[in-house]
Coordinates of C-alpha atoms in Angstrom, one line a residue:
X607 CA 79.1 74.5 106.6
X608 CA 82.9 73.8 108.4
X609 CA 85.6 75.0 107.7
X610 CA 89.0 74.9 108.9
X611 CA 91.4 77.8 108.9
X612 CA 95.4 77.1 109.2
X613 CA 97.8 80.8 109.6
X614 CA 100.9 79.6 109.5
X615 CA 104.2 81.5 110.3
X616 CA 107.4 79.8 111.4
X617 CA 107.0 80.5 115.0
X618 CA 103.7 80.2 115.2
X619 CA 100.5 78.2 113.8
X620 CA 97.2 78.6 114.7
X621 CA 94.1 76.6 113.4
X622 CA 90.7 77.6 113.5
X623 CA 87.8 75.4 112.7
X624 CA 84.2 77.4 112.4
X625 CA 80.5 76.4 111.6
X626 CA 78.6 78.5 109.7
X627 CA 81.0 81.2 110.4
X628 CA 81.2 80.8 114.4
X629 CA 84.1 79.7 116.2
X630 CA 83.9 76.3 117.6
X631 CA 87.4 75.3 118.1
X632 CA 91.2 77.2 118.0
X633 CA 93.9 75.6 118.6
X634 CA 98.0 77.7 118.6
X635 CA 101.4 76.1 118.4
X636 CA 104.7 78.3 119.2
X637 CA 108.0 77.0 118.4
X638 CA 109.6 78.2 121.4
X639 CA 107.0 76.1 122.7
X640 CA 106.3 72.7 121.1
X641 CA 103.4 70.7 122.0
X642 CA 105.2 67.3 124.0
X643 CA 101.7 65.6 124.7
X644 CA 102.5 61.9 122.4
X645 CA 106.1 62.3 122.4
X646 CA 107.8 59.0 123.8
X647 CA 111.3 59.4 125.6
X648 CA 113.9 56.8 126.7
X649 CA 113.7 58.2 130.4
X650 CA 116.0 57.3 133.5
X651 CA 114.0 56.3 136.8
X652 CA 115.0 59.1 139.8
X653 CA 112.4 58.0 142.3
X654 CA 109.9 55.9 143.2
X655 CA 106.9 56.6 145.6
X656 CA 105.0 52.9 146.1
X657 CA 102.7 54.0 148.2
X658 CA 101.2 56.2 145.5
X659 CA 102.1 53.8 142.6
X660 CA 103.8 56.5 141.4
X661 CA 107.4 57.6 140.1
X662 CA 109.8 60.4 138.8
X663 CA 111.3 59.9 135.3
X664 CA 114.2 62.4 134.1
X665 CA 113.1 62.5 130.4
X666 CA 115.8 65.1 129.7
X667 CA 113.3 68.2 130.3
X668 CA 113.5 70.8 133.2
X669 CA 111.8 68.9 135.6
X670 CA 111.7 65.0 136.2
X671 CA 108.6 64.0 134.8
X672 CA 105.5 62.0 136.9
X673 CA 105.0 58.4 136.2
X674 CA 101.6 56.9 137.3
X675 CA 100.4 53.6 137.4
X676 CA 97.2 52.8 135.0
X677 CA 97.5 56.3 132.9
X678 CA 97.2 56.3 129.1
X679 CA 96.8 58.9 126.3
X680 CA 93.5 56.8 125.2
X681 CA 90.2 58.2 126.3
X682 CA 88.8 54.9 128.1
X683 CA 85.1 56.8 128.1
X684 CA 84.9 56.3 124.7
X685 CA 84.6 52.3 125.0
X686 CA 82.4 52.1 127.4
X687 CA 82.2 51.5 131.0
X688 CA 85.3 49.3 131.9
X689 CA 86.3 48.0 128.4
X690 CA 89.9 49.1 129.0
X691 CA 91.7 47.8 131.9
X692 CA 94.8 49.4 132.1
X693 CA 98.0 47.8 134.4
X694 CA 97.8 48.7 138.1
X695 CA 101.0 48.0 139.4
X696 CA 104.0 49.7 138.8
X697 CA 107.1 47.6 138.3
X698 CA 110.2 50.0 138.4
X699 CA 112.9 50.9 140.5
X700 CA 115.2 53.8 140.8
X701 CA 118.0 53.9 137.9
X702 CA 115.8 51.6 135.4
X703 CA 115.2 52.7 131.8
X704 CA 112.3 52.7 130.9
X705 CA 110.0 54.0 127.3
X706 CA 107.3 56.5 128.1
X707 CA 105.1 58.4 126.6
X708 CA 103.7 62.1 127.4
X709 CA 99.9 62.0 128.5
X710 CA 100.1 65.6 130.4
X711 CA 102.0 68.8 129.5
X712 CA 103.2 71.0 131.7
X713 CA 100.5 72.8 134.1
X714 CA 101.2 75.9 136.4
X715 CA 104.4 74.7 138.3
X716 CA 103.7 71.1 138.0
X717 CA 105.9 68.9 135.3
X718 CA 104.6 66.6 132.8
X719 CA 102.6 63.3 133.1
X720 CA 104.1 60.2 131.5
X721 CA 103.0 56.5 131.2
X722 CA 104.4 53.6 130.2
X723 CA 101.0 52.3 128.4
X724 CA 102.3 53.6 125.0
X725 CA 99.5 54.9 122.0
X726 CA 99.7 56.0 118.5
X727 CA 97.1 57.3 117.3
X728 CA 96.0 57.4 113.2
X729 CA 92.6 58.8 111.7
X730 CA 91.1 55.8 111.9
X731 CA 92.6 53.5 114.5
X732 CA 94.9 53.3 117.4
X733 CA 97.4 51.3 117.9
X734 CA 98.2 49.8 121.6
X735 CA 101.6 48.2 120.8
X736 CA 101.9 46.2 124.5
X737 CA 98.4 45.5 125.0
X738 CA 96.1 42.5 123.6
X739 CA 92.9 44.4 123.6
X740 CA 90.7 45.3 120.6
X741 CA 88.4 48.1 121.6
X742 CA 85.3 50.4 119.6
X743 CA 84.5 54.0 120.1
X744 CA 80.8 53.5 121.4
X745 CA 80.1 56.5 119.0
X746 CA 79.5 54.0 116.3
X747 CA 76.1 53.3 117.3
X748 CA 75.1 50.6 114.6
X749 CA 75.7 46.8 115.7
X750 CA 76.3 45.5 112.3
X751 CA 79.0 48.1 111.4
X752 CA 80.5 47.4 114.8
X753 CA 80.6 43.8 114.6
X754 CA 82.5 44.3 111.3
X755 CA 84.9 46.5 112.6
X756 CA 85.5 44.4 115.3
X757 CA 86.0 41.0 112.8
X758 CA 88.0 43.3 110.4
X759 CA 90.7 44.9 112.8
X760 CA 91.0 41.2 115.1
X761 CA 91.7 39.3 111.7
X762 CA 94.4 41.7 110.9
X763 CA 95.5 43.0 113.9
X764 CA 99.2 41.2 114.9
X765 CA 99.9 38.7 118.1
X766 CA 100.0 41.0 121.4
X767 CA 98.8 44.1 120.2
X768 CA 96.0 46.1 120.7
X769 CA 93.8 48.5 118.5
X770 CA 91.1 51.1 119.3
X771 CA 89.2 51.5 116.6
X772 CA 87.9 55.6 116.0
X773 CA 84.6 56.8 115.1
X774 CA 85.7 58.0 111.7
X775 CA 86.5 54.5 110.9
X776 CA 82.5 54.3 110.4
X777 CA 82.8 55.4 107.4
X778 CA 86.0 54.4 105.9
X779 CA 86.6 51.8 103.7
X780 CA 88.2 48.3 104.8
X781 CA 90.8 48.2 102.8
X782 CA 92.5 51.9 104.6
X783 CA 91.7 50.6 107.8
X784 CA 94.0 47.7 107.1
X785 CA 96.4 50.0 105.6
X786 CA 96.3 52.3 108.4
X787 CA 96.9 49.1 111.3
X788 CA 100.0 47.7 109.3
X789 CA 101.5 51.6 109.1
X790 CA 100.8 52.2 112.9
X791 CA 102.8 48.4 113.4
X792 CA 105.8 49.6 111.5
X793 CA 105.6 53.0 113.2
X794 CA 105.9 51.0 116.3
X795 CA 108.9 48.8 114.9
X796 CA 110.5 51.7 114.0
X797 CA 110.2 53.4 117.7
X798 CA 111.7 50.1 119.3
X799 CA 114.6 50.2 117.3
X800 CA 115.1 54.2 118.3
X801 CA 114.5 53.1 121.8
X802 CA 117.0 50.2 121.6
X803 CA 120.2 53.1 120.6
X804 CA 119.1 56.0 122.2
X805 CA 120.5 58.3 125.4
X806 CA 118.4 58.4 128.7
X807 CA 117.0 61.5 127.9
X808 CA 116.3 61.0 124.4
X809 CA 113.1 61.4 122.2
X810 CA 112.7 58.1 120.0
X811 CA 109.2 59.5 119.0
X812 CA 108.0 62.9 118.1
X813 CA 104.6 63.8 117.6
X814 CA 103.4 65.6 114.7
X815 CA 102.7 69.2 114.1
X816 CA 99.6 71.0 114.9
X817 CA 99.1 70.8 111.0
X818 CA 99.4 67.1 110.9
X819 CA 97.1 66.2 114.2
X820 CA 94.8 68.6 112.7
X821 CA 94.5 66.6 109.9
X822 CA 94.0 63.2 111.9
X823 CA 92.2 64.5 114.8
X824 CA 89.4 66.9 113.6
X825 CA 89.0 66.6 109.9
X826 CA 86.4 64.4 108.5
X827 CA 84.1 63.7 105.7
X828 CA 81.7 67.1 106.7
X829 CA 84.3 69.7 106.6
X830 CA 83.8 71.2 103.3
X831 CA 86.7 74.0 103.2
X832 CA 90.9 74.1 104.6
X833 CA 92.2 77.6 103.6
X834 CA 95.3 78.4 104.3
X835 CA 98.2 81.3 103.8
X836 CA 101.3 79.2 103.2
X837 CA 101.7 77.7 99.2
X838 CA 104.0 74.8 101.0
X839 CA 101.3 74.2 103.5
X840 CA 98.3 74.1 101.1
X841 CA 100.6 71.6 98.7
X842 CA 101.5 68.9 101.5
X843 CA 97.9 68.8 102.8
X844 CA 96.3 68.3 99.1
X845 CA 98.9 65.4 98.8
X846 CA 97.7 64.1 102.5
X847 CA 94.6 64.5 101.2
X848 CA 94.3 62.4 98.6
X849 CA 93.5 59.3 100.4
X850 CA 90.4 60.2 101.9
X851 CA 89.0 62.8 99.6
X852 CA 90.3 61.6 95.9
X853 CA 90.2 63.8 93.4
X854 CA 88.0 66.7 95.1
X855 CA 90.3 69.6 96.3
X856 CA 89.4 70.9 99.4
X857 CA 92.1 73.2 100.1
X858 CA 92.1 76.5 99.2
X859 CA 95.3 78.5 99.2
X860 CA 94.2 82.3 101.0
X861 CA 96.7 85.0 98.9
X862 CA 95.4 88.5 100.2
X863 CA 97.3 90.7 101.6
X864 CA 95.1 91.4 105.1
X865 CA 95.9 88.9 107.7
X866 CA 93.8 85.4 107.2
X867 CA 91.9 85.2 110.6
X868 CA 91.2 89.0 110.2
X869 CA 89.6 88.7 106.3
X870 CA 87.2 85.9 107.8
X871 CA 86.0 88.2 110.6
X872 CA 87.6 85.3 112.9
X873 CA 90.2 87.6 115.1
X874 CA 87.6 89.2 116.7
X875 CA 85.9 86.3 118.3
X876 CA 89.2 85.1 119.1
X877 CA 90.0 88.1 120.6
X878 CA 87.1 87.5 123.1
X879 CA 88.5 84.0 124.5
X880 CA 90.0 86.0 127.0
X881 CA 87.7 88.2 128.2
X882 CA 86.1 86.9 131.2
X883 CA 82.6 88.2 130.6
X884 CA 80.2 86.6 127.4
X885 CA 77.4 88.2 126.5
X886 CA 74.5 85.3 125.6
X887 CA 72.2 85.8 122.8
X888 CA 69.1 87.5 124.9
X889 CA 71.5 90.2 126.9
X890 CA 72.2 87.7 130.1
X891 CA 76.1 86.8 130.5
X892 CA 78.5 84.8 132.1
X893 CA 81.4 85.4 134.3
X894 CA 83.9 83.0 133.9
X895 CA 87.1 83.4 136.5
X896 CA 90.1 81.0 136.9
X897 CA 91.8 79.9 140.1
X898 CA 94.7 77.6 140.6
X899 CA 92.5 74.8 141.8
X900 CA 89.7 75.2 139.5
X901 CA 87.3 77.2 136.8
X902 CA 84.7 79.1 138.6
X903 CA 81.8 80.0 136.3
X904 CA 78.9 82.4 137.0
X905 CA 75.5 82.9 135.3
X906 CA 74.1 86.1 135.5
X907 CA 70.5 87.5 133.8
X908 CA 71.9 90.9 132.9
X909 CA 69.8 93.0 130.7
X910 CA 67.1 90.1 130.2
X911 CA 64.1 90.3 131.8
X912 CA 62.5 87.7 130.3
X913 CA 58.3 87.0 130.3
X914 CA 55.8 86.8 133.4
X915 CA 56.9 83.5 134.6
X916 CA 60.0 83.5 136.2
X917 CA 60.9 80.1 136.9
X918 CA 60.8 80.3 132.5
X919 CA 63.1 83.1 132.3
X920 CA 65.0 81.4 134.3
X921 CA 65.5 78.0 132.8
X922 CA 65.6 79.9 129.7
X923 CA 68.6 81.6 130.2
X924 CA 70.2 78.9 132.1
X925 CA 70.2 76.9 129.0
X926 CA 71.9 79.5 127.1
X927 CA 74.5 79.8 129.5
X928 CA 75.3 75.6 129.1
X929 CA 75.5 75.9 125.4
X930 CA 78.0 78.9 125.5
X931 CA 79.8 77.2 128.7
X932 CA 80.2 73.8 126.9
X933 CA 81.2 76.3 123.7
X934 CA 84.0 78.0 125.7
X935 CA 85.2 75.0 127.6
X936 CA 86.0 73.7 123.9
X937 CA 87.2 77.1 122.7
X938 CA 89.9 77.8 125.6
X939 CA 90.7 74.8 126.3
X940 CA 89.9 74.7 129.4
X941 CA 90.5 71.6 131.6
X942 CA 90.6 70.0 135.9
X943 CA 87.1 71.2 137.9
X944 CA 84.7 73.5 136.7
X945 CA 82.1 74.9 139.2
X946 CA 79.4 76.2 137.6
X947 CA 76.7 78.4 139.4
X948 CA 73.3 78.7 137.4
X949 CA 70.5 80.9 138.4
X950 CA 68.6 79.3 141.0
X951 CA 65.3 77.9 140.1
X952 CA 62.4 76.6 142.3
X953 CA 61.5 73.4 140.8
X954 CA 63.5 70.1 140.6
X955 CA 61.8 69.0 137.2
X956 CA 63.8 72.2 135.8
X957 CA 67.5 71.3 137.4
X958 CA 66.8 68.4 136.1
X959 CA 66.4 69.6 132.4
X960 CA 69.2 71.7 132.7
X961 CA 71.7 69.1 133.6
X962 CA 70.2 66.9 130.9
X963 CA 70.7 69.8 128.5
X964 CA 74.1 70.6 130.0
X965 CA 75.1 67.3 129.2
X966 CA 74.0 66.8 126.1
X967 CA 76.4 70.1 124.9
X968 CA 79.7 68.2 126.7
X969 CA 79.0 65.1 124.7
X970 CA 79.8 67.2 121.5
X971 CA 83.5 67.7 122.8
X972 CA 86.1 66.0 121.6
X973 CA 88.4 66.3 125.3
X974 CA 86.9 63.4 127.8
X975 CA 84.1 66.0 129.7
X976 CA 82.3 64.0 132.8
X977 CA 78.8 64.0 133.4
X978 CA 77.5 67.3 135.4
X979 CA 76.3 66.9 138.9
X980 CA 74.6 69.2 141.0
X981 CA 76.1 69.3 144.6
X982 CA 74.7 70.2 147.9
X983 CA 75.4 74.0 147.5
X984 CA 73.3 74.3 144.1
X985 CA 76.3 74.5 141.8
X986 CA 76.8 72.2 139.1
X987 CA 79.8 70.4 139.1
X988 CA 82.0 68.5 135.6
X989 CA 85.9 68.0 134.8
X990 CA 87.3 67.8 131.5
X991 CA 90.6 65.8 130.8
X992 CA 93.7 68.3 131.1
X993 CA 96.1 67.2 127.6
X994 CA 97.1 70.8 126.6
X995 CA 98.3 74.5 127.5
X996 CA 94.9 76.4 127.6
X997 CA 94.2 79.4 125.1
X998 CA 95.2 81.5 128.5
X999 CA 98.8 79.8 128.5
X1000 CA 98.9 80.6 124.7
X1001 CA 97.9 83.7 124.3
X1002 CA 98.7 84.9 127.7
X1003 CA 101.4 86.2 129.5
X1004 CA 101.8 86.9 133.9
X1005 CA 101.3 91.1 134.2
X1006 CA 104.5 92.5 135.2
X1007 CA 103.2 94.8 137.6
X1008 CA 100.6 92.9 139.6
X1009 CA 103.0 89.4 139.1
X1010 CA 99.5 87.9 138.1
X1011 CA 96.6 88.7 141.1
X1012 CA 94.9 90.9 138.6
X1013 CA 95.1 93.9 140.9
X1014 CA 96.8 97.2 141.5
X1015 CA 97.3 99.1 144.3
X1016 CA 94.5 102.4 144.0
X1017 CA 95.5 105.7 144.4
X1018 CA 94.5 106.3 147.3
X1019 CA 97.4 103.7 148.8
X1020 CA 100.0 105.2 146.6
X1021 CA 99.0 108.8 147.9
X1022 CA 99.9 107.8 151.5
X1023 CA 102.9 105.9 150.5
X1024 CA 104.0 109.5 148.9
X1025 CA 103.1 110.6 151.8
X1026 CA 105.0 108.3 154.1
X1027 CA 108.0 108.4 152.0
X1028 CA 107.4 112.1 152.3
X1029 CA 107.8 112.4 155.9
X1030 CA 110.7 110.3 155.8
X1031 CA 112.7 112.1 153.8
X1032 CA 112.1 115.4 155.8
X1033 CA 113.1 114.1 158.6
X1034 CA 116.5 112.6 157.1
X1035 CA 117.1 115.5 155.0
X1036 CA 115.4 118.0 155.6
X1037 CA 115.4 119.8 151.8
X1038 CA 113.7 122.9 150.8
X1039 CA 112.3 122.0 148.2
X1040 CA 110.6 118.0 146.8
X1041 CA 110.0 117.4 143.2
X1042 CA 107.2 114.5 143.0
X1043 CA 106.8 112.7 139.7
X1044 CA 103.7 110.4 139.4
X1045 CA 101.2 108.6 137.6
X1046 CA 98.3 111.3 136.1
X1047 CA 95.4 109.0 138.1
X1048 CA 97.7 110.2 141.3
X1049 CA 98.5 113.3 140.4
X1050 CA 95.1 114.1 139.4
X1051 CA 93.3 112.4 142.9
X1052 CA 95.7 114.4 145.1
X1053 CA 94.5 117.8 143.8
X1054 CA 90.7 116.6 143.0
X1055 CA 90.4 115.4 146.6
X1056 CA 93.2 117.7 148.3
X1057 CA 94.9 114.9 149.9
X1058 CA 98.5 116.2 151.8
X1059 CA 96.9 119.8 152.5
X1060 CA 96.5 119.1 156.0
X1061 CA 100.5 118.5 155.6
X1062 CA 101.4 121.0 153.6
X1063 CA 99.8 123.8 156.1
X1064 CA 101.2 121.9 159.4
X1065 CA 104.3 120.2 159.4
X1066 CA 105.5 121.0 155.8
X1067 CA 105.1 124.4 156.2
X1068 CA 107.6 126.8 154.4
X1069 CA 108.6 123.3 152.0
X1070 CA 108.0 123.8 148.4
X1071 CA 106.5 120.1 147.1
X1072 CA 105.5 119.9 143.5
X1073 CA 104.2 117.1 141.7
X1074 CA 104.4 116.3 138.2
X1075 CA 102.5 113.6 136.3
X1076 CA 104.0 111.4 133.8
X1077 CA 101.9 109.1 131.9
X1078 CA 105.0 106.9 131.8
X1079 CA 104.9 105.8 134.8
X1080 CA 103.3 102.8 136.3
X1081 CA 100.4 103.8 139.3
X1082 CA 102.2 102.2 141.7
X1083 CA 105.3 103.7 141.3
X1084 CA 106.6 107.4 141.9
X1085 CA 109.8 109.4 142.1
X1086 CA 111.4 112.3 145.0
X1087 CA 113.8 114.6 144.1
X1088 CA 115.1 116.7 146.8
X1089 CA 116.6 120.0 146.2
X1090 CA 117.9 123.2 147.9
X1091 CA 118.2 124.8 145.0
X1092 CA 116.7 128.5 145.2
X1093 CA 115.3 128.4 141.6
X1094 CA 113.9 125.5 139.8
X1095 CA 114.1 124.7 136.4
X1096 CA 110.1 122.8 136.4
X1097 CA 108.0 121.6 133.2
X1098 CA 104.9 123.6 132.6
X1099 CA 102.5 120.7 133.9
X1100 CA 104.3 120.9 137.3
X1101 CA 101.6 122.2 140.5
X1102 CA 102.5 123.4 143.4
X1103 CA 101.2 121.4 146.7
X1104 CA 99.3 123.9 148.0

């Protein structure tokens, strides 16, 4: 059974969708930070780059946007092998105006990707307003229904304009096909005009809300349930609804008073997408570790030990591991290279059932995944197309104190930096006495391992030091006080240095 699950708040929506209770996708929208991918912008050529076929585009956002010869928002794979031939060359020049379309959000430093190959995409169709190409999703695997598709959307389908026709056309009905292709054509009509009166800069075409794609990108005739907290929300998708369900109601309005994700038991396996260790069904686990460049992912057997024949244990838990990678691949969103190192095994017949079982879990994901490839080294190579933030951008935010390397300096560095900072201000100052306030891990290693004792009895001899933890305090960071005071006023938790 699937069900989708919608918690909206104003700044924030996120949608769940879950099979037979499990997590299979998650998806989060902030309005502080809008989801651009679709949008199309009158933009103002900066620069051109010829040898690269490339260009920048200032689109009115914070950095000029990259325009690349031959990119499109429509995933070509799904046609087949060279159905779509998109334009090569680029024909701009600096100052030119020019209507693009997002096909790339923002990813670490780098700005967006545009293109000038513009798509709209419905539930059932897409629409390819410059382009004279009628295309199929080879997902619709019976001829007959294909041809018909084909004759239906080419006998309807306008002089110089192009349509992709979606797998959940399958099953539609001919007449909402139609009805979708001419409201894709005046969607398009509409954008021109927007296009023809707006500012460089401007958006003449906003793509909907992570509601609305929700609606045309995942659901289809076999989800049986949308619950959903907001009253407003439930009522415009029963009226979106209408068209391809009728009269059944599938939307259910959630009214408790616990939070939605949390009632479903869903928060806490969406509290796990950031964990970088998943425990697999028969106690193995993988480790899965992201870099600038690329998604490192390690299997591991853990607790399983499996049966007398290795080389089965093995495979075994290697298949687990490409079912839960494909899972979280989906799940986080995550796109550019994954390396992926499985447990060695002996025999070539059993690489090669992995990788054939490997694959088969990409194929079920919606985002372009390519075929997995075992290199030189033994690791298994795939990329999946990058459209989105990743659930780490979403959910995420850089650590303040380690500015991101995942790292903090132990207490054994920060002891000699004391130290260091110690010696320094004796010599400059030269007080009686040193109030130290630090973390408790310091405070608690300097005394548990005497570190400074050797100081204390040598060259800070007759110097009263006393340290004093706060739990306040960041590990790295500490506090001197010198004084010549004859009596200190101390808290009770303050020690002595020897």
């Amino acid at each position: 059974m699937k069900k989708i699950f919608i918690d909206y708040h104003p700044k924030r929506v996120c949608v769940a969708m879950t099979e037979n209770n499990e997590l299979k996708e998650y998806y989060v929208e902030k309005a502080t930070k809008p989801k651009i991918v679709g949008n199309i912008y009158k933009g103002k050529v900066v620069n051109t780059l010829q040898g690269m076929k490339a260009a920048f585009v200032n689109i009115g956002l914070e950095k000029n946007a990259f325009l690349y010869a031959g990119e499109t928002l429509v995933d070509k794979t799904t046609l087949g092998d060279g159905a779509l031939v998109m334009p090569q060359k680029l024909n701009v020049s600096p100052g030119d105006r020019i209507m693009c379309q997002v096909v790339k959000d923002y990813f670490g430093t780098k700005g967006v990707r545009i293109s000038q190959n513009i798509s709209l995409p419905g539930r059932l169709v897409v629409i390819m307003p410059q382009m004279d190409y009628v295309g199929i999703s080879h997902k619709i695997s019976d001829e007959a229904r294909r041809d018909a598709l084909l004759k239906l959307v080419k006998e309807n389908c306008p002089a110089g304009v192009g349509f992709i026709i979606r797998t959940a056309a399958q099953n539609a009905d001919d007449a909402d096909i139609v009805k979708e292709m001419n409201s894709l054509v005046q969607k398009w009509k509409s954008i021109v005009q927007s296009y023809k009166t707006a500012q460089d800069g401007d958006v003449v075409y906003e793509e909907g809300d992570l509601i609305f794609r929700t609606i045309r990108d995942i659901l289809d005739s076999d989800i049986d349930r949308i619950i959903v907290n907001n009253e407003i929300v439930a009522r415009d998708l029963r009226q979106s609804l209408v068209e391809i369900y009728g009269d059944r109601d599938i939307v259910e309005l959630y009214t408790g008073t616990e939070n939605l994700f949390t009632y479903y038991n869903l928060q806490s396996q969406i509290s796990k997408l950031i964990k970088r260790k998943v425990i697999l069904k028969n106690g193995a686990y993988i480790v899965i570790d992201r870099t600038e460049a690329l998604t490192a992912i390690d299997v591991n057997t853990g607790k399983y030990v499996g049966e007398n024949d290795l080389e089965k244990t093995f495979l075994n838990t290697n298949f687990l591991a490409a079912e839960e990678i494909a899972k979280q691949l989906r799940l986080r969103n995550i796109g550019g290279i994954v390396i992926v190192d499985f447990i060695d095994m002996e025999l070539e017949e059993s690489r090669k059932k992995l990788l054939a079982a490997f694959e088969k879990e990409l194929k079920k994901d919606r985002v372009r995944t390519s075929k997995p490839v075992m290199t030189t080294l033994g690791l298994v190579e795939v990329t999946r197309k990058k459209t989105r933030s990743s659930v780490y951008d979403l959910l995420l935010s850089e650590c303040p104190y380690c500015q991101g390397d995942g790292f903090v300096f132990s207490e054994e560095y920060v002891i000699m930096r004391i130290r260091e900072a110690l010696m320094n201000l004796m010599s400059d100052e030269d007080p009686r006495s040193v109030i130290v306030t630090a973390n408790p891990d310091v405070y608690n290693k300097i005394f548990a391992l005497r570190y400074l004792e050797r100081e204390c009895k040598t060259i800070w001899k007759g110097k009263r030091i006393y340290i004093i933890p706060d739990a306040l305090l960041h590990r790295e960071k500490f506090s001197l006080s010198p004084t010549n005071e004859s009596v200190l006023t101390l808290p009770e938790n303050a020690k002595l240095l020897y």
